[in-house]
Coordinates of C-alpha atoms in Angstrom, one line a residue:
R16 CA -9.6 19.1 7.9
I17 CA -6.4 21.3 8.3
L18 CA -4.6 18.5 10.4
A19 CA -6.5 16.0 8.1
S20 CA -5.8 17.2 4.7
L21 CA -2.0 17.7 5.9
I22 CA -1.8 13.7 7.0
N23 CA -3.4 12.6 3.1
V24 CA -0.7 14.5 1.8
W25 CA 2.2 13.0 4.0
Y26 CA 0.5 9.8 3.0
T27 CA 0.0 10.4 -0.8
E28 CA 4.2 10.8 -0.4
L29 CA 4.6 7.9 1.5
I30 CA 2.9 5.9 -1.0
H31 CA 4.4 7.7 -3.8
V32 CA 8.3 7.0 -2.7
V33 CA 7.3 3.2 -2.2
L34 CA 5.8 2.9 -5.5
S35 CA 9.1 4.3 -6.9
I36 CA 11.3 1.9 -5.6
A37 CA 12.2 -0.4 -8.3
H38 CA 13.5 -3.3 -6.3
V39 CA 13.1 -4.0 -2.4
P40 CA 15.2 -6.4 -1.5
Q41 CA 13.2 -9.5 0.3
K42 CA 15.4 -9.1 3.3
Q43 CA 14.4 -5.8 3.2
V44 CA 10.2 -5.4 2.3
K45 CA 9.4 -5.8 6.4
R46 CA 11.7 -3.4 7.1
L47 CA 9.7 -1.0 4.8
Q48 CA 6.4 -2.3 6.4
D49 CA 7.6 -1.4 9.7
I50 CA 8.7 1.9 8.4
L51 CA 5.3 2.9 7.1
I52 CA 3.4 1.7 10.1
S53 CA 5.1 4.2 12.3
A54 CA 4.9 7.0 9.8
R55 CA 1.6 6.3 10.2
V56 CA 0.2 9.7 12.2
D57 CA -3.3 9.0 11.7
E58 CA -3.3 8.9 15.7
I59 CA -3.0 12.2 16.0
L60 CA -6.9 12.8 14.5
K61 CA -8.0 11.1 17.6
T62 CA -11.2 13.0 19.7
G63 CA -10.6 12.2 23.7
T64 CA -9.9 8.5 24.1
S65 CA -11.9 7.8 20.8
K66 CA -10.6 7.3 17.5
L67 CA -12.7 8.5 14.7
P68 CA -14.4 5.8 12.8
Q69 CA -13.2 4.8 9.5
S70 CA -15.5 6.5 7.3
V71 CA -14.7 9.8 8.8
L72 CA -10.4 9.1 8.2
R73 CA -11.9 7.6 4.7
A74 CA -14.2 10.9 4.1
Y75 CA -11.0 13.4 5.0
V76 CA -7.7 11.5 4.3
P77 CA -8.1 9.5 1.4
A78 CA -4.8 8.2 0.8
Y79 CA -5.4 6.4 4.2
Q80 CA -6.8 3.2 2.5
R81 CA -4.2 3.3 0.4
L82 CA -1.2 2.9 3.0
S83 CA -3.0 1.2 4.8
M84 CA -3.0 -1.5 1.7
L85 CA -0.1 -1.2 0.8
V86 CA 1.6 -1.8 4.5
D87 CA -0.5 -5.2 3.5
L88 CA 0.7 -6.0 0.5
L89 CA 3.9 -5.9 2.2
A90 CA 3.3 -8.1 4.5
M91 CA 2.1 -11.0 1.2
T92 CA 3.4 -13.5 -0.5
L93 CA 3.0 -13.8 -4.6
G94 CA 0.5 -16.0 -4.4
E95 CA -2.0 -13.7 -1.6
F96 CA -0.8 -10.5 -4.0
Q97 CA -2.4 -13.3 -6.9
N98 CA -5.4 -13.4 -5.6
L99 CA -6.3 -10.0 -5.2
I100 CA -5.0 -9.6 -8.0
D101 CA -7.4 -12.3 -9.5
S102 CA -10.5 -11.3 -7.4
K103 CA -9.9 -7.4 -8.6
A104 CA -9.6 -6.2 -5.0
L105 CA -6.5 -4.1 -5.6
T106 CA -8.9 -1.3 -7.1
V107 CA -7.6 1.3 -4.6
F108 CA -4.5 1.4 -7.2
S109 CA -4.3 1.6 -10.8
S110 CA -3.0 -1.2 -12.9
D111 CA 0.5 0.8 -12.6
E112 CA 0.9 1.0 -9.9
T113 CA -0.1 -2.8 -9.0
R114 CA 2.4 -3.8 -11.7
A115 CA 5.5 -1.3 -10.0
L116 CA 4.3 -3.1 -6.7
L117 CA 4.7 -6.4 -8.4
L118 CA 8.1 -6.5 -10.0
S119 CA 9.0 -4.0 -6.7
L120 CA 8.6 -7.0 -4.3
F121 CA 8.6 -10.3 -6.4
P122 CA 11.9 -12.1 -7.8
E123 CA 11.2 -12.3 -11.6
C124 CA 9.6 -16.1 -11.5
E125 CA 6.6 -17.7 -13.3
N126 CA 4.4 -17.1 -11.1
R127 CA 5.0 -13.3 -11.3
K128 CA 5.0 -13.8 -15.0
R129 CA 1.9 -15.2 -14.5
A130 CA -0.1 -12.6 -11.9
L131 CA 1.1 -9.3 -14.7
R132 CA -0.3 -11.2 -17.1
A133 CA -3.2 -11.0 -15.2
L134 CA -3.4 -7.4 -15.0
D135 CA -3.3 -7.4 -18.6
S136 CA -6.2 -9.3 -18.8

């Protein structure tokens, strides 16, 4: 439990840092994703040769799901991101966090404005 708590703090801080970035140039998005993937340390929680079940990770490392979703979001197009907004699938992030990600990851365009409006509705 202590190790899981430390990992949760680490993941929470990683998420906070990414969400605080005002603009990620498109050329750097993949690099940021690679950094987050390499920063994942939940492999430490392995027991013997088997991985811990996702339910255990979610229970003891609440930030795990948010970090996993963030890594996935970094690989998405604006259209895919919009689909997640429309389907209300980004519940692990607050509306403000989702807005910050939209503003940070995607250049200003009509589709981004539409996605931002969808967050307000």
